Amino acid sequence: MTVQLNLNRTYLLLLCLFIFSHITSIAQNITNEISGTIKLDSTWNPKIYLSHIPSFGKMHTMSKSMIIAETNINENGYFHFNTEYLPKEDNLYRIHISKRNASPASLIIGGKDENHFFLVANKNSHIGIMGNKGGMNSVSIDDEQNKIIRRIDDIVEYIDSTNFNESRVKSEFVAKAFNEQIRKIADTCSYPLASLYALHKSKFETDISNNIVFYHNFLNKWSKDDSNYFIEFQKKIPTRKSTISNTLIIGIAIIISFFLGFFLNKALNKNIKVKTKLLKSLSVQERKIFSLLKEGKSNKEISDECNIGLSTVKSHVSNIYSKLNVKSRKEVLDME
Amino acid sequence: MKFIKIYILSILLFVSVVLSYAQESSFNLDRQVYMHKPDSQTRNISLNVKKDITFMTLQIASKINFGTLTIIIFNSKDEIVDEFSIENKTTRLDDFKTNNIQEVVTGQITKSIKDPIPGKWKIKMVTEKAVGQVQYTSIIYSN
């Protein structure tokens, strides 16, 4: 009986240990980390380094101060970096290895020994990397955003390979077509940093002048992203000419002109109406004399023309002045 | 008669060897720049790419003990082909003066181009208080 009880206890203890180890392994699996396996030959140092890339302009800059972590690659090629101390926002990082007897801070660009690749990560990232025999160029990454980054890198590598294998004309065609494809990825990608990475890899500087609207729309799309990466990119894009304000200014000018014209017209009409009213107050004889005054004729000439006496003419002229509210012949002549 | 045949065969062999060499030739151009004292300047190294060049490989290897070095490769249209920069700020100038250099930073670039655009290619090298060395190697194949 006692033996049976002891056996049960042992089974229970083993079961607890099994459950505990299982829970621990699950907890380890969900630890925030960048981990994976990379197959290296003996020419490489079995260490791997993680560098922070603060701006796209620093992608091809190597400095010891940029390296934020280093870890060993074990005999199975496994390595891992903890990501819990990384910023909570997505940032660009570079993972690199170095040759045996070379400095840890070494950057190899191009050729079969290219020793680095880029990825986007944050403090909550859980990224798995699978290296193949093709070296650092051919790693695959399991999270969605970094799959896009790898796809972009693959296209860029293809463009470079045509420089190596094909004629200049074909290389230029391929570069143009595939850079356009990378820009489409940038346009449709839902991750801001991967999208910006695509634009940087598409040699956007040579495309800005032909496609400025695309770049303004791109900046509008990600206007809420105020990271250094976007601020740096924004500085490279010429500012949009303020077409809205220009339209607004033209609109306001038209409205002001319209109202100015309206009021001027109204004021002029009012003046004409007043004059017409005043002229209507003149008698038939006075109107005839008024028209002769307008022709610049003297009292004597008016007297001769109208067969009336000079004193009568003077009397009419005086009445005309009084009705039209003028004081001299000059004012009569100036009247329109 | 046998002697004449051997003679003609030898001549043909010689001509074919000469012709095959004449069809494609290659030459290397190596250059080293050493910066023993903190160096701050811009150097432009020109590379005249002729029309008959079918393939070109540029390799630039550099290491610095101190300062900053930037390498930019321009093609004959003045477009940037590739670039890199290395910085060594962990070593202080005092350490350098006392020969107590802890770290070196290295950078290497390899660019292979088939049918490169003819004209004057340029390698721009910008240093800022840099101490170290740069080695340029260009291998050029022509018809």
XYZ file of N, CA, C and O in Angstrom, chain A residues 115-224:
440
model
N 28.193 40.967 -45.680
C 28.104 40.427 -44.314
C 26.948 40.984 -43.490
O 26.983 40.932 -42.269
N 25.945 41.527 -44.138
C 24.892 42.155 -43.330
C 23.539 42.104 -44.031
O 23.470 41.872 -45.226
N 22.507 42.330 -43.248
C 21.173 42.568 -43.802
C 20.423 43.463 -42.827
O 20.861 43.650 -41.691
N 19.322 44.021 -43.300
C 18.569 44.989 -42.483
C 17.238 44.390 -42.051
O 16.669 43.547 -42.749
N 16.751 44.858 -40.926
C 15.399 44.462 -40.501
C 14.786 45.585 -39.665
O 15.489 46.457 -39.165
N 13.475 45.505 -39.532
C 12.745 46.482 -38.708
C 12.301 45.762 -37.445
O 11.816 44.628 -37.514
N 12.502 46.402 -36.302
C 12.112 45.748 -35.040
C 11.698 46.798 -34.017
O 11.966 47.996 -34.189
N 11.031 46.322 -32.970
C 10.717 47.169 -31.812
C 10.779 46.299 -30.564
O 11.103 45.108 -30.651
N 10.461 46.875 -29.405
C 10.655 46.127 -28.157
C 9.741 44.902 -28.047
O 10.026 43.977 -27.293
N 8.667 44.878 -28.795
C 7.753 43.734 -28.737
C 7.978 42.737 -29.875
O 7.196 41.811 -30.035
N 9.037 42.978 -30.617
C 9.264 42.103 -31.785
C 9.634 40.687 -31.366
O 10.369 40.477 -30.397
N 9.104 39.764 -32.119
C 9.527 38.366 -31.971
C 9.822 37.884 -33.390
O 8.922 37.552 -34.149
N 11.092 37.958 -33.741
C 11.476 37.752 -35.146
C 12.349 36.505 -35.266
O 13.312 36.330 -34.516
N 11.984 35.669 -36.195
C 12.769 34.454 -36.454
C 13.511 34.581 -37.774
O 12.946 35.001 -38.772
N 14.790 34.231 -37.729
C 15.633 34.373 -38.931
C 16.159 32.995 -39.326
O 16.583 32.220 -38.471
N 16.099 32.726 -40.590
C 16.615 31.446 -41.072
C 17.674 31.730 -42.138
O 17.365 32.260 -43.204
N 18.917 31.429 -41.781
C 19.999 31.659 -42.741
C 20.240 30.434 -43.588
O 20.118 29.309 -43.117
N 20.557 30.681 -44.837
C 20.851 29.567 -45.732
C 22.326 29.587 -46.099
O 23.076 30.444 -45.638
N 22.708 28.674 -46.954
C 24.131 28.575 -47.295
C 24.619 29.766 -48.118
O 25.805 29.991 -48.244
N 23.689 30.508 -48.680
C 24.077 31.644 -49.523
C 24.616 32.835 -48.753
O 24.853 33.884 -49.323
N 24.777 32.678 -47.424
C 25.314 33.768 -46.625
C 24.232 34.731 -46.189
O 23.041 34.408 -46.207
N 24.650 35.947 -45.815
C 23.710 36.909 -45.230
C 22.725 37.449 -46.266
O 21.703 38.002 -45.910
N 23.076 37.319 -47.543
C 22.167 37.801 -48.597
C 20.893 36.977 -48.677
O 19.874 37.458 -49.142
N 20.981 35.720 -48.266
C 19.859 34.824 -48.544
C 19.078 34.436 -47.300
O 18.385 33.437 -47.303
N 19.170 35.226 -46.237
C 18.395 34.888 -45.039
C 16.905 35.124 -45.296
O 16.533 35.969 -46.118
N 16.089 34.352 -44.597
C 14.650 34.628 -44.656
C 14.179 34.979 -43.245
O 14.715 34.469 -42.259
N 13.203 35.869 -43.187
C 12.709 36.363 -41.890
C 11.215 36.081 -41.831
O 10.506 36.271 -42.825
N 10.736 35.645 -40.629
C 9.374 35.117 -40.609
C 8.261 36.142 -40.365
O 7.101 35.824 -40.564
N 8.569 37.367 -39.948
C 7.437 38.276 -39.699
C 7.103 39.082 -40.959
O 7.951 39.268 -41.834
N 5.846 39.525 -41.015
C 5.305 40.099 -42.254
C 6.098 41.311 -42.751
O 6.438 41.421 -43.916
N 6.376 42.248 -41.823
C 7.063 43.481 -42.225
C 8.450 43.178 -42.801
O 8.850 43.717 -43.825
N 9.162 42.270 -42.122
C 10.518 41.959 -42.585
C 10.540 41.070 -43.829
O 11.519 41.063 -44.561
N 9.424 40.362 -44.054
C 9.314 39.617 -45.320
C 9.302 40.618 -46.488
O 9.889 40.365 -47.540
N 8.628 41.746 -46.267
C 8.579 42.793 -47.312
C 9.986 43.370 -47.523
O 10.436 43.554 -48.649
N 10.685 43.607 -46.408
C 12.065 44.131 -46.495
C 12.941 43.161 -47.307
O 13.708 43.562 -48.170
N 12.801 41.875 -47.018
C 13.610 40.876 -47.737
C 13.243 40.839 -49.222
O 14.097 40.650 -50.078
N 11.937 41.002 -49.484
C 11.490 40.987 -50.886
C 12.124 42.157 -51.647
O 12.590 42.011 -52.775
N 12.159 43.321 -50.988
C 12.773 44.509 -51.601
C 14.268 44.235 -51.848
O 14.798 44.522 -52.921
N 14.931 43.665 -50.831
C 16.365 43.365 -50.980
C 16.616 42.382 -52.124
O 17.604 42.496 -52.841
N 15.698 41.414 -52.267
C 15.844 40.441 -53.359
C 15.756 41.141 -54.721
O 16.511 40.821 -55.646
N 14.822 42.095 -54.837
C 14.679 42.827 -56.111
C 15.946 43.643 -56.387
O 16.465 43.642 -57.504
N 16.449 44.313 -55.347
C 17.663 45.126 -55.522
C 18.841 44.235 -55.931
O 19.631 44.598 -56.806
N 18.897 43.061 -55.333
C 19.972 42.119 -55.679
C 19.842 41.677 -57.136
O 20.848 41.533 -57.845
N 18.606 41.495 -57.565
C 18.395 41.107 -58.959
C 18.861 42.231 -59.903
O 19.511 41.973 -60.922
N 18.533 43.482 -59.536
C 18.973 44.624 -60.358
C 20.507 44.638 -60.435
O 21.096 44.800 -61.501
N 21.150 44.429 -59.275
C 22.623 44.416 -59.249
C 23.183 43.280 -60.104
O 24.208 43.443 -60.769
N 22.485 42.142 -60.065
C 22.992 40.997 -60.832
C 22.905 41.252 -62.341
O 23.725 40.751 -63.095
N 21.927 42.042 -62.758
C 21.858 42.345 -64.198
C 23.002 43.281 -64.595
O 23.495 43.209 -65.711
N 23.432 44.142 -63.665
C 24.623 44.975 -63.925
C 25.836 44.083 -64.174
O 26.738 44.431 -64.918
N 25.822 42.959 -63.476
C 26.955 42.033 -63.531
C 26.896 41.140 -64.769
O 27.918 40.808 -65.351
N 25.669 40.760 -65.150
C 25.536 39.732 -66.196
C 25.068 40.242 -67.559
O 25.287 39.576 -68.560
N 24.370 41.358 -67.575
C 23.706 41.763 -68.815
C 24.330 43.033 -69.398
O 25.108 43.706 -68.742
N 23.913 43.337 -70.628
C 24.446 44.537 -71.277
C 23.911 45.788 -70.583
O 22.950 45.729 -69.810
N 24.549 46.932 -70.873
C 24.180 48.186 -70.219
C 22.730 48.558 -70.482
O 21.992 48.944 -69.573
N 22.320 48.378 -71.761
C 20.951 48.773 -72.129
C 19.941 47.940 -71.354
O 18.999 48.466 -70.762
N 20.170 46.619 -71.309
C 19.229 45.753 -70.588
C 19.247 46.090 -69.098
O 18.195 46.131 -68.451
N 20.462 46.343 -68.559
C 20.562 46.695 -67.129
C 19.743 47.933 -66.816
O 19.062 47.998 -65.793
N 19.823 48.925 -67.725
C 19.072 50.163 -67.494
C 17.574 49.909 -67.525
O 16.827 50.428 -66.696
N 17.128 49.085 -68.494
C 15.699 48.742 -68.576
C 15.242 48.018 -67.311
O 14.202 48.337 -66.735
N 16.068 47.039 -66.901
C 15.711 46.242 -65.719
C 15.643 47.145 -64.488
O 14.695 47.086 -63.706
N 16.662 48.013 -64.350
C 16.702 48.907 -63.182
C 15.459 49.798 -63.148
O 14.827 49.961 -62.102
N 15.087 50.330 -64.306
C 13.931 51.227 -64.373
C 12.644 50.485 -64.003
O 11.854 50.947 -63.171
N 12.474 49.299 -64.605
C 11.242 48.531 -64.368
C 11.143 48.067 -62.918
O 10.080 48.170 -62.297
N 12.256 47.574 -62.369
C 12.179 47.013 -61.028
C 12.171 48.092 -59.948
O 11.572 47.902 -58.892
N 12.807 49.236 -60.233
C 12.678 50.342 -59.265
C 11.231 50.811 -59.204
O 10.734 51.199 -58.146
N 10.551 50.761 -60.353
C 9.129 51.097 -60.402
C 8.331 50.094 -59.560
O 7.416 50.476 -58.826
N 8.732 48.829 -59.655
C 8.053 47.784 -58.865
C 8.266 48.032 -57.360
O 7.332 47.886 -56.562
N 9.476 48.452 -57.002
C 9.753 48.735 -55.578
C 8.899 49.924 -55.114
O 8.381 49.930 -54.001
N 8.731 50.914 -55.993
C 7.898 52.075 -55.622
C 6.442 51.651 -55.431
O 5.744 52.188 -54.581
N 5.999 50.667 -56.218
C 4.628 50.150 -56.035
C 4.503 49.483 -54.670
O 3.479 49.608 -54.008
N 5.548 48.767 -54.278
C 5.529 48.137 -52.941
C 5.415 49.240 -51.886
O 4.623 49.149 -50.953
N 6.198 50.309 -52.076
C 6.155 51.439 -51.125
C 4.753 52.037 -51.062
O 4.277 52.419 -49.998
N 4.101 52.079 -52.207
C 2.782 52.707 -52.297
C 1.708 51.865 -51.613
O 0.785 52.399 -51.009
N 1.843 50.557 -51.701
C 0.774 49.686 -51.200
C 1.073 49.079 -49.840
O 0.182 48.502 -49.220
N 2.299 49.227 -49.374
C 2.699 48.605 -48.108
C 1.980 49.271 -46.930
O 1.823 50.487 -46.899
N 1.571 48.454 -45.967
C 0.842 49.028 -44.825
C 1.760 49.316 -43.634
O 1.283 49.761 -42.592
N 3.041 49.039 -43.770
C 3.992 49.334 -42.689
C 4.808 50.567 -43.080
O 5.516 50.531 -44.107
N 4.733 51.643 -42.290
C 5.401 52.877 -42.712
C 6.908 52.746 -42.952
O 7.427 53.224 -43.957
N 7.601 52.061 -42.020
C 9.065 52.008 -42.158
C 9.487 51.108 -43.334
O 10.431 51.435 -44.064
N 8.765 50.002 -43.520
C 9.070 49.124 -44.665
C 8.780 49.864 -45.970
O 9.510 49.733 -46.958
N 7.735 50.660 -45.952
C 7.348 51.446 -47.114
C 8.449 52.468 -47.469
O 8.829 52.622 -48.631
N 8.959 53.118 -46.424
C 10.037 54.093 -46.625
C 11.337 53.396 -47.061
O 12.091 53.921 -47.884
N 11.570 52.216 -46.506
C 12.736 51.411 -46.892
C 12.680 51.127 -48.399
O 13.679 51.243 -49.111
N 11.471 50.785 -48.862
C 11.289 50.500 -50.298
C 11.659 51.724 -51.131
O 12.387 51.608 -52.127
N 11.186 52.886 -50.713
C 11.500 54.104 -51.496
C 13.001 54.366 -51.534
O 13.544 54.747 -52.568
N 13.663 54.174 -50.393
C 15.104 54.415 -50.365
C 15.862 53.440 -51.272
O 16.882 53.789 -51.832
N 15.350 52.251 -51.377
C 16.015 51.261 -52.230
C 15.683 51.475 -53.708
O 16.303 50.874 -54.573
N 14.681 52.307 -53.994
C 14.266 52.506 -55.390
C 14.996 53.677 -56.052
O 14.628 54.088 -57.143
N 16.021 54.199 -55.384
C 16.760 55.372 -55.872
C 15.783 56.510 -56.194
O 15.742 57.028 -57.316
N 15.001 56.854 -55.178
C 13.928 57.841 -55.385
C 14.458 59.224 -55.768
O 13.746 59.997 -56.404
N 15.717 59.515 -55.401
C 16.256 60.850 -55.688
C 16.204 61.174 -57.181
O 15.986 62.320 -57.554
N 16.400 60.131 -58.004
C 16.404 60.365 -59.452
C 14.988 60.431 -60.019
O 14.796 60.772 -61.177
N 13.995 60.081 -59.191
C 12.618 59.998 -59.686
C 11.760 61.178 -59.208
O 10.658 61.393 -59.734
N 12.263 61.944 -58.232
C 11.427 62.983 -57.599
C 10.864 63.965 -58.620
O 9.656 64.228 -58.643
N 11.749 64.481 -59.489
C 11.295 65.539 -60.406
C 10.228 65.037 -61.384
O 9.353 65.798 -61.788
N 10.268 63.729 -61.717
C 9.274 63.190 -62.665
C 7.956 62.829 -61.993
O 6.939 62.682 -62.662
N 8.013 62.647 -60.687
C 6.884 62.000 -60.018
C 6.553 62.689 -58.696
O 6.216 62.026 -57.722
N 6.675 63.998 -58.670
C 6.582 64.741 -57.406
C 5.255 64.520 -56.689
O 5.212 64.436 -55.453
N 4.171 64.361 -57.444
C 2.841 64.184 -56.821
C 2.807 62.889 -56.006
O 2.271 62.856 -54.896
N 3.443 61.847 -56.568
C 3.493 60.561 -55.860
C 4.153 60.749 -54.486
O 3.661 60.243 -53.471
N 5.269 61.496 -54.458
C 5.999 61.662 -53.194
C 5.223 62.535 -52.206
O 5.256 62.278 -51.002
N 4.499 63.533 -52.728
C 3.666 64.345 -51.824
C 2.525 63.507 -51.257
O 2.222 63.589 -50.068
N 1.931 62.682 -52.110
C 0.847 61.811 -51.628
C 1.373 60.809 -50.606
O 0.697 60.508 -49.624
N 2.592 60.326 -50.856
C 3.211 59.374 -49.928
C 3.387 60.028 -48.549
O 3.054 59.445 -47.523
N 3.910 61.271 -48.565
C 4.107 61.980 -47.288
C 2.774 62.261 -46.601
O 2.676 62.179 -45.384
N 1.767 62.583 -47.387
C 0.426 62.810 -46.818
C -0.097 61.553 -46.145
O -0.671 61.606 -45.064
N 0.119 60.410 -46.832
C -0.373 59.132 -46.321
C 0.216 58.826 -44.936
O -0.468 58.325 -44.060
N 1.518 59.141 -44.776
C 2.181 58.826 -43.511
C 2.423 60.092 -42.685
O 3.381 60.161 -41.928
N 1.577 61.080 -42.838
C 1.810 62.365 -42.155
C 1.807 62.244 -40.631
O 2.362 63.081 -39.935
N 1.182 61.175 -40.118
C 1.135 61.009 -38.647
C 2.430 60.415 -38.107
O 2.654 60.411 -36.909
